[in-house]
CSV table of C-alpha atoms in Angstrom, one decimal:
chain,number,residue,atom,x,y,z
A,1,UNK,CA,1.3,-20.0,15.7
A,2,UNK,CA,-1.4,-19.9,13.1
A,3,UNK,CA,-4.5,-18.0,13.3
A,4,UNK,CA,-7.9,-19.5,12.7
A,5,UNK,CA,-9.4,-18.9,9.3
A,6,UNK,CA,-12.7,-17.1,9.1
A,7,UNK,CA,-13.1,-15.9,5.6
A,8,UNK,CA,-13.5,-16.9,2.1
A,9,UNK,CA,-12.3,-15.0,-1.1
A,10,UNK,CA,-12.8,-14.7,-4.8
A,11,UNK,CA,-9.9,-13.5,-7.0
A,12,UNK,CA,-10.7,-11.4,-10.3
A,13,UNK,CA,-9.6,-8.9,-12.8
A,14,UNK,CA,-11.3,-5.6,-13.5
A,15,UNK,CA,-10.5,-3.1,-16.2
A,16,UNK,CA,-10.1,0.4,-14.8
A,17,UNK,CA,-9.9,3.5,-17.1
A,18,UNK,CA,-8.4,6.7,-15.6
A,19,UNK,CA,-7.6,10.1,-16.8
A,20,UNK,CA,-4.8,11.9,-15.0
A,21,UNK,CA,-1.6,14.1,-15.4
A,22,UNK,CA,1.5,12.2,-16.4
A,23,UNK,CA,4.8,14.1,-15.5
A,24,UNK,CA,7.4,13.8,-18.3
A,25,UNK,CA,10.8,13.0,-16.6
A,26,UNK,CA,13.6,15.6,-17.3
A,27,UNK,CA,16.1,12.9,-17.3
A,28,UNK,CA,16.7,10.2,-19.9
A,29,UNK,CA,15.7,6.6,-19.3
A,30,UNK,CA,18.3,4.7,-17.5
A,31,UNK,CA,20.5,2.3,-19.7
A,32,UNK,CA,22.2,0.4,-16.9
A,33,UNK,CA,22.7,0.3,-13.0
A,34,UNK,CA,25.7,2.6,-13.3
A,35,UNK,CA,23.2,5.3,-14.5
A,36,UNK,CA,20.9,4.6,-11.7
A,37,UNK,CA,23.5,5.0,-9.1
A,38,UNK,CA,24.8,8.3,-10.5
A,39,UNK,CA,21.3,9.5,-10.4
A,40,UNK,CA,21.1,8.4,-6.8
A,41,UNK,CA,24.5,10.3,-5.9
A,42,UNK,CA,23.1,13.6,-7.4
A,43,UNK,CA,19.7,13.1,-5.9
A,44,UNK,CA,21.2,12.8,-2.3
A,45,UNK,CA,24.3,15.1,-2.7
A,46,UNK,CA,24.7,18.2,-0.2
A,47,UNK,CA,24.5,20.4,-3.2
A,48,UNK,CA,21.8,18.4,-4.8
A,49,UNK,CA,19.7,20.6,-7.4
A,50,UNK,CA,16.3,21.9,-6.1
A,51,UNK,CA,15.0,21.8,-9.8
A,52,UNK,CA,12.1,19.4,-10.5
A,53,UNK,CA,13.1,16.2,-12.0
A,54,UNK,CA,10.3,16.6,-14.3
A,55,UNK,CA,10.0,19.0,-17.3
A,56,UNK,CA,6.2,19.3,-17.3
A,57,UNK,CA,3.0,17.2,-17.5
A,58,UNK,CA,0.4,16.2,-20.0
A,59,UNK,CA,-3.0,14.6,-19.6
A,60,UNK,CA,-3.3,10.9,-20.3
A,61,UNK,CA,-6.0,8.5,-20.5
A,62,UNK,CA,-5.1,4.8,-19.8
A,63,UNK,CA,-7.0,1.6,-19.1
A,64,UNK,CA,-5.4,-0.9,-16.7
A,65,UNK,CA,-6.1,-4.6,-15.8
A,66,UNK,CA,-6.3,-4.8,-12.0
A,67,UNK,CA,-5.9,-8.2,-10.1
A,68,UNK,CA,-8.0,-8.0,-6.9
A,69,UNK,CA,-9.2,-10.3,-4.0
A,70,UNK,CA,-12.5,-9.8,-2.4
A,71,UNK,CA,-12.8,-11.6,0.9
A,72,UNK,CA,-15.7,-11.9,3.3
A,73,UNK,CA,-16.3,-13.3,6.7
A,74,UNK,CA,-17.6,-16.8,6.8
A,75,UNK,CA,-20.1,-15.9,9.2
A,76,UNK,CA,-20.8,-12.4,8.1
A,77,UNK,CA,-21.6,-9.7,10.8
A,78,UNK,CA,-23.6,-7.9,8.1
A,79,UNK,CA,-25.5,-10.7,6.7
A,80,UNK,CA,-27.1,-14.0,7.1
A,81,UNK,CA,-24.9,-16.9,8.3
A,82,UNK,CA,-26.1,-19.1,5.7
A,83,UNK,CA,-26.9,-19.2,1.8
A,84,UNK,CA,-25.0,-18.8,-1.3
A,85,UNK,CA,-22.3,-21.0,-2.8
A,86,UNK,CA,-19.1,-21.6,-0.8
A,87,UNK,CA,-16.7,-20.0,-3.1
A,88,UNK,CA,-18.6,-18.1,-5.7
A,89,UNK,CA,-19.2,-14.9,-3.5
A,90,UNK,CA,-20.5,-13.8,-0.2
A,91,UNK,CA,-24.2,-14.6,0.3
A,92,UNK,CA,-26.9,-12.2,-0.6
A,93,UNK,CA,-28.1,-10.2,2.5
A,94,UNK,CA,-27.5,-6.9,4.2
A,95,UNK,CA,-25.1,-4.4,3.0
A,96,UNK,CA,-21.2,-4.9,3.7
A,97,UNK,CA,-18.8,-2.6,5.1
A,98,UNK,CA,-15.8,-3.1,3.0
A,99,UNK,CA,-12.0,-2.1,3.8
A,100,UNK,CA,-10.1,-1.3,0.7
A,101,UNK,CA,-6.6,-2.3,1.2
A,102,UNK,CA,-3.7,-0.6,-0.6
A,103,UNK,CA,-0.2,-2.0,-0.3
A,104,UNK,CA,3.1,0.1,-0.4
A,105,UNK,CA,6.3,-0.1,-2.4
A,106,UNK,CA,8.1,-3.5,-2.5
A,107,UNK,CA,4.9,-5.4,-2.0
A,108,UNK,CA,1.9,-6.8,-3.7
A,109,UNK,CA,-1.5,-7.3,-2.4
A,110,UNK,CA,-0.1,-10.4,-0.5
A,111,UNK,CA,1.1,-7.8,2.0
A,112,UNK,CA,-2.3,-8.1,3.6
A,113,UNK,CA,-2.2,-12.0,3.9
A,114,UNK,CA,1.6,-12.3,4.3
A,115,UNK,CA,3.7,-15.5,4.4
A,116,UNK,CA,0.9,-17.8,4.9
A,117,UNK,CA,-2.9,-17.8,4.9
A,118,UNK,CA,-3.0,-19.4,8.3
A,119,UNK,CA,-0.1,-17.1,9.7
A,120,UNK,CA,-0.4,-14.5,12.4
A,121,UNK,CA,0.8,-11.9,9.6
A,122,UNK,CA,-2.7,-12.1,8.0
A,123,UNK,CA,-4.6,-8.7,8.2
A,124,UNK,CA,-7.3,-10.1,5.9
A,125,UNK,CA,-8.2,-12.6,8.6
A,126,UNK,CA,-8.2,-10.0,11.4
A,127,UNK,CA,-10.4,-7.7,9.4
A,128,UNK,CA,-13.1,-10.4,8.3
A,129,UNK,CA,-13.0,-11.6,11.7
A,130,UNK,CA,-14.1,-8.2,13.0
A,131,UNK,CA,-17.0,-8.5,10.4
A,132,UNK,CA,-15.6,-6.5,7.6
A,133,UNK,CA,-15.2,-7.5,3.9
A,134,UNK,CA,-12.0,-6.5,2.3
A,135,UNK,CA,-10.8,-5.6,-1.2
A,136,UNK,CA,-7.1,-6.0,-1.7
A,137,UNK,CA,-5.5,-5.3,-5.1
A,138,UNK,CA,-2.0,-5.0,-6.9
A,139,UNK,CA,-1.3,-1.7,-7.8
A,140,UNK,CA,-0.1,-1.0,-11.3
A,141,UNK,CA,3.3,-2.3,-11.7
A,142,UNK,CA,2.9,-5.1,-9.3
A,143,UNK,CA,1.7,-8.6,-8.8
A,144,UNK,CA,-0.6,-9.7,-11.6
A,145,UNK,CA,-1.9,-6.1,-12.6
A,146,UNK,CA,-0.9,-4.1,-15.6
A,147,UNK,CA,2.8,-3.4,-15.8
A,148,UNK,CA,3.0,0.2,-17.4
A,149,UNK,CA,5.8,2.5,-18.4
A,150,UNK,CA,7.7,3.1,-15.0
A,151,UNK,CA,8.9,6.5,-16.2
A,152,UNK,CA,5.7,8.1,-17.6
A,153,UNK,CA,2.8,6.1,-16.3
A,154,UNK,CA,3.6,4.2,-13.0
A,155,UNK,CA,3.1,7.5,-11.0
A,156,UNK,CA,1.5,8.6,-7.9
A,157,UNK,CA,-1.2,10.8,-9.4
A,158,UNK,CA,-2.2,8.0,-12.0
A,159,UNK,CA,-2.4,5.5,-9.1
A,160,UNK,CA,-4.6,7.6,-6.9
A,161,UNK,CA,-7.0,7.9,-9.9
A,162,UNK,CA,-6.8,4.1,-10.0
A,163,UNK,CA,-7.8,3.8,-6.4
A,164,UNK,CA,-10.6,6.2,-6.9
A,165,UNK,CA,-12.1,4.3,-9.8
A,166,UNK,CA,-11.8,1.1,-7.9
A,167,UNK,CA,-13.7,2.6,-5.1
A,168,UNK,CA,-16.5,4.0,-7.5
A,169,UNK,CA,-17.1,0.6,-9.0
A,170,UNK,CA,-17.1,-0.9,-5.6
A,171,UNK,CA,-19.6,1.4,-4.2
A,172,UNK,CA,-21.9,1.3,-7.5
A,173,UNK,CA,-21.9,-2.7,-7.7
A,174,UNK,CA,-19.9,-2.8,-11.0
A,175,UNK,CA,-16.6,-4.1,-9.6
A,176,UNK,CA,-17.2,-7.8,-10.1
A,177,UNK,CA,-20.0,-10.3,-10.1
A,178,UNK,CA,-18.5,-12.0,-7.0
A,179,UNK,CA,-19.8,-9.0,-4.8
A,180,UNK,CA,-23.4,-9.9,-4.5
A,181,UNK,CA,-24.2,-7.8,-1.5
A,182,UNK,CA,-24.6,-4.0,-1.7
A,183,UNK,CA,-21.9,-2.0,-0.2
A,184,UNK,CA,-23.0,0.3,2.9
A,185,UNK,CA,-19.5,1.7,4.1
A,186,UNK,CA,-16.1,1.9,2.5
A,187,UNK,CA,-12.9,2.4,4.6
A,188,UNK,CA,-9.7,2.9,2.9
A,189,UNK,CA,-6.6,1.2,4.6
A,190,UNK,CA,-3.2,1.8,3.6
A,191,UNK,CA,0.5,0.8,4.2
A,192,UNK,CA,3.3,3.4,3.3
A,193,UNK,CA,2.9,4.6,-0.3
A,194,UNK,CA,-0.6,2.9,0.0
A,195,UNK,CA,-1.4,5.2,3.0
A,196,UNK,CA,-0.4,8.2,0.8
A,197,UNK,CA,-2.8,7.2,-1.9
A,198,UNK,CA,-5.5,6.6,0.9
A,199,UNK,CA,-4.8,10.0,2.3
A,200,UNK,CA,-5.0,11.4,-1.2
A,201,UNK,CA,-8.6,9.9,-1.5
A,202,UNK,CA,-9.8,11.7,1.4
A,203,UNK,CA,-8.3,15.0,0.3
A,204,UNK,CA,-9.5,14.7,-3.2
A,205,UNK,CA,-12.6,12.8,-3.1
A,206,UNK,CA,-13.8,12.8,0.6
A,207,UNK,CA,-17.3,11.4,-0.4
A,208,UNK,CA,-15.6,8.1,-1.4
A,209,UNK,CA,-14.4,7.1,2.0
A,210,UNK,CA,-16.2,6.5,5.3
A,211,UNK,CA,-13.0,6.2,7.4
A,212,UNK,CA,-9.1,6.2,6.5
A,213,UNK,CA,-6.6,4.1,8.2
A,214,UNK,CA,-2.9,5.0,7.5
A,215,UNK,CA,-0.2,2.6,8.6
A,216,UNK,CA,3.5,2.9,8.1
A,217,UNK,CA,2.9,6.6,7.5
A,218,UNK,CA,3.6,10.2,8.6
A,219,UNK,CA,3.1,12.2,5.5
A,220,UNK,CA,6.4,14.0,6.0
A,221,UNK,CA,9.0,11.7,4.6
A,222,UNK,CA,12.2,12.3,6.9
A,223,UNK,CA,13.9,9.1,5.7
A,224,UNK,CA,13.3,9.3,2.1
A,225,UNK,CA,17.1,9.9,1.5
A,226,UNK,CA,18.3,7.1,3.6
A,227,UNK,CA,15.7,4.6,1.9
A,228,UNK,CA,16.9,5.7,-1.5
A,229,UNK,CA,20.6,5.4,-0.5
A,230,UNK,CA,20.0,2.0,1.3
A,231,UNK,CA,18.1,0.7,-1.8
A,232,UNK,CA,21.2,1.6,-4.2
A,233,UNK,CA,18.5,2.1,-7.0
A,234,UNK,CA,19.2,-1.6,-8.1
A,235,UNK,CA,17.7,-2.5,-11.5
A,236,UNK,CA,15.0,-5.0,-10.8
A,237,UNK,CA,15.8,-6.9,-14.0
A,238,UNK,CA,19.2,-7.5,-12.8
A,239,UNK,CA,18.5,-8.2,-9.2
A,240,UNK,CA,15.8,-10.6,-9.8
A,241,UNK,CA,16.2,-11.6,-13.7
A,242,UNK,CA,14.0,-14.7,-13.3
A,243,UNK,CA,11.2,-12.7,-12.0
A,244,UNK,CA,11.6,-9.2,-13.5
A,245,UNK,CA,13.8,-9.7,-16.6
A,246,UNK,CA,11.3,-8.3,-18.9
A,247,UNK,CA,10.9,-5.1,-16.9
A,248,UNK,CA,12.1,-1.6,-17.9
A,249,UNK,CA,15.1,-0.1,-16.3
A,250,UNK,CA,12.8,2.3,-14.7
A,251,UNK,CA,11.7,-0.6,-12.2
A,252,UNK,CA,14.0,-0.6,-9.1
A,253,UNK,CA,14.5,-2.3,-5.9
A,254,UNK,CA,17.1,-2.8,-3.1
A,255,UNK,CA,20.0,-5.2,-3.1
A,256,UNK,CA,19.5,-7.9,-0.7
A,257,UNK,CA,17.7,-9.1,2.4
A,258,UNK,CA,19.8,-6.9,4.7
A,259,UNK,CA,18.9,-3.8,2.9
A,260,UNK,CA,15.3,-5.0,3.1
A,261,UNK,CA,15.8,-5.3,6.8
A,262,UNK,CA,17.2,-1.9,7.1
A,263,UNK,CA,14.3,-0.2,5.5
A,264,UNK,CA,11.6,-2.3,6.7
A,265,UNK,CA,12.2,-4.5,9.9
A,266,UNK,CA,13.4,-3.9,13.3
A,267,UNK,CA,15.5,-6.7,15.2
A,268,UNK,CA,15.0,-8.6,17.1
A,269,UNK,CA,11.4,-8.2,16.5
A,270,UNK,CA,11.1,-10.3,13.5
A,271,UNK,CA,11.4,-14.0,12.3
A,272,UNK,CA,14.4,-14.3,10.0
A,273,UNK,CA,12.3,-16.7,7.9
A,274,UNK,CA,9.9,-13.9,7.3
A,275,UNK,CA,12.5,-11.7,6.2
A,276,UNK,CA,13.7,-14.1,3.7
A,277,UNK,CA,10.3,-14.8,2.4
A,278,UNK,CA,9.9,-10.8,2.1
A,279,UNK,CA,13.0,-10.7,-0.1
A,280,UNK,CA,12.2,-13.5,-2.3
A,281,UNK,CA,8.7,-12.2,-2.8
A,282,UNK,CA,9.5,-8.4,-3.3
A,283,UNK,CA,8.3,-6.2,-6.0
A,284,UNK,CA,10.0,-3.4,-7.7
A,285,UNK,CA,9.0,0.3,-7.3
A,286,UNK,CA,9.1,2.7,-10.2
A,287,UNK,CA,11.6,5.7,-10.3
A,288,UNK,CA,8.8,8.0,-11.2
A,289,UNK,CA,6.2,6.8,-8.3
A,290,UNK,CA,9.2,7.5,-5.9
A,291,UNK,CA,9.5,10.8,-7.2
A,292,UNK,CA,5.8,11.8,-7.5
A,293,UNK,CA,4.6,10.6,-4.0
A,294,UNK,CA,4.9,14.3,-3.0
A,295,UNK,CA,2.4,15.4,-5.7
A,296,UNK,CA,-0.5,13.5,-3.9
A,297,UNK,CA,-3.1,15.8,-2.5
A,298,UNK,CA,-2.9,16.1,1.3
A,299,UNK,CA,-5.2,18.7,2.5
A,300,UNK,CA,-8.3,16.7,3.6
A,301,UNK,CA,-10.2,19.8,5.0
A,302,UNK,CA,-13.5,18.5,3.7
A,303,UNK,CA,-13.0,14.9,5.1
A,304,UNK,CA,-15.4,14.4,8.2
A,305,UNK,CA,-14.9,10.6,8.7
A,306,UNK,CA,-12.6,8.9,11.4
A,307,UNK,CA,-8.9,8.8,10.5
A,308,UNK,CA,-6.5,6.6,12.4
A,309,UNK,CA,-2.7,7.2,11.9
A,310,UNK,CA,-0.8,4.2,13.0
A,311,UNK,CA,3.0,4.4,12.9
A,312,UNK,CA,5.7,2.1,13.7
A,313,UNK,CA,7.8,3.5,16.5
A,314,UNK,CA,11.2,3.0,14.5
A,315,UNK,CA,9.8,3.6,11.1
A,316,UNK,CA,12.9,4.5,8.9
A,317,UNK,CA,11.3,6.0,5.9
A,318,UNK,CA,8.7,8.4,7.4
A,319,UNK,CA,10.4,9.0,10.7
A,320,UNK,CA,14.1,8.3,10.3
A,321,UNK,CA,13.5,5.5,12.9
A,322,UNK,CA,11.8,7.5,15.7
A,323,UNK,CA,8.1,8.2,15.3
A,324,UNK,CA,7.6,9.5,18.7
A,325,UNK,CA,6.5,13.1,18.5
A,326,UNK,CA,6.2,13.1,14.6
A,327,UNK,CA,2.8,11.5,14.0
A,328,UNK,CA,0.8,14.4,15.6
A,329,UNK,CA,2.0,16.6,12.8
A,330,UNK,CA,-0.5,15.0,10.6
A,331,UNK,CA,-3.5,16.5,12.4
A,332,UNK,CA,-3.7,19.7,10.6
A,333,UNK,CA,-4.3,17.8,7.3
A,334,UNK,CA,-7.5,16.4,8.7
A,335,UNK,CA,-9.2,19.4,10.6
A,336,UNK,CA,-12.6,18.1,10.3
A,337,UNK,CA,-11.9,14.4,11.0
A,338,UNK,CA,-14.3,12.9,13.7
A,339,UNK,CA,-12.0,11.8,15.3
A,340,UNK,CA,-8.4,12.1,14.3
A,341,UNK,CA,-6.3,9.6,16.2
A,342,UNK,CA,-2.8,8.5,16.3
A,343,UNK,CA,-1.1,5.3,17.6
A,344,UNK,CA,2.7,4.4,17.6
A,345,UNK,CA,3.1,0.5,17.6
A,346,UNK,CA,6.1,-0.4,19.7
A,347,UNK,CA,8.9,-2.8,18.7
A,348,UNK,CA,8.0,-2.2,14.9
A,349,UNK,CA,9.7,-1.2,12.0
A,350,UNK,CA,8.3,0.2,8.7
A,351,UNK,CA,7.0,-3.3,7.4
A,352,UNK,CA,4.3,-3.3,10.2
A,353,UNK,CA,2.7,-6.6,9.0
A,354,UNK,CA,5.9,-8.4,9.1
A,355,UNK,CA,6.7,-8.2,13.0
A,356,UNK,CA,6.0,-10.5,15.7
A,357,UNK,CA,3.3,-8.2,17.2
A,358,UNK,CA,1.4,-7.6,14.0
A,359,UNK,CA,-1.9,-9.0,15.4
A,360,UNK,CA,-1.8,-6.3,18.3
A,361,UNK,CA,-1.8,-3.6,15.6
A,362,UNK,CA,-4.7,-5.4,13.7
A,363,UNK,CA,-6.8,-5.3,16.9
A,364,UNK,CA,-6.2,-1.5,17.3
A,365,UNK,CA,-7.2,-0.7,13.6
A,366,UNK,CA,-10.6,-2.8,13.9
A,367,UNK,CA,-11.4,-1.7,17.3
A,368,UNK,CA,-11.1,1.8,16.2
A,369,UNK,CA,-13.4,1.4,13.2
A,370,UNK,CA,-16.0,-0.4,15.5
A,371,UNK,CA,-15.8,2.3,17.9
A,372,UNK,CA,-15.9,5.3,15.4
A,373,UNK,CA,-17.5,4.2,12.3
């Protein structure tokens, strides 16, 4: 059943310049998929080396083109119901509260309005219906944003710096001319790797965020090994050559829709048509962002805003398919959060937006923000 549309959007590109550490791989670039599988076997072996896969780090300064969508309620809760052109941007008026949406591995920004704009898998529709504006963007290496080197540049610390700079530009009004209203509050909403980055903002730059929503996440990646084994580290350029034939061998993916199901979905609580769509529209992850996620800062002792950790009950990647009792382990990372709350979504796998009960999850998130922010 479709959901009523309550928002308008503007799409744009913005340039973001960041300086961050680039970690230099201690292994050579892969030449073929035999080498990626050999790397995977060594990485997951019982006697796997505990040595770092990197041989050092250098500071780099890079400029990226970021593709983004800014969406706002058709009848804003924070501005007048009339005025302004229908598609040129939100009407001028009172300040907006904006949710910055960061997708995880295997997706682009369409994760937040998945499958069809009028479908029940549309988080943006739920957020704007609750009165928030949203900023969704393609992380580097995904969608329409810059495709950098997946070995040395598409790494977690650099992606965290990108999210911080996007937030700064959003707050100071320089992100894009389509955003006519001043921004009052900014909330960071992530999924999976995007949650790790949102967590990193709260830890490293707590003044940039007024609240954090972490979905498909538990910080402690108990199922990282099973996810890697299930993916098989297929070369994206060989798995979907028509889409990724020009990508480096450092861009990886899983093999097929059944592998997609294993990592992201829980049967029978999803529509097979949605799984097929997800597989056809997947995006690669880089070997180095997979290996550097653990380098993101997590100790958010100075963050005093509200934090909601929303886990899927059968999340493979973070909880090894059982999140009950796992999610509360994140509380020490946010000792000053007001409040810190957890919620486990039933009948749901890691790809939380892709399940039948996604709208229930959306309701919990937006009620939490209304109640505490």
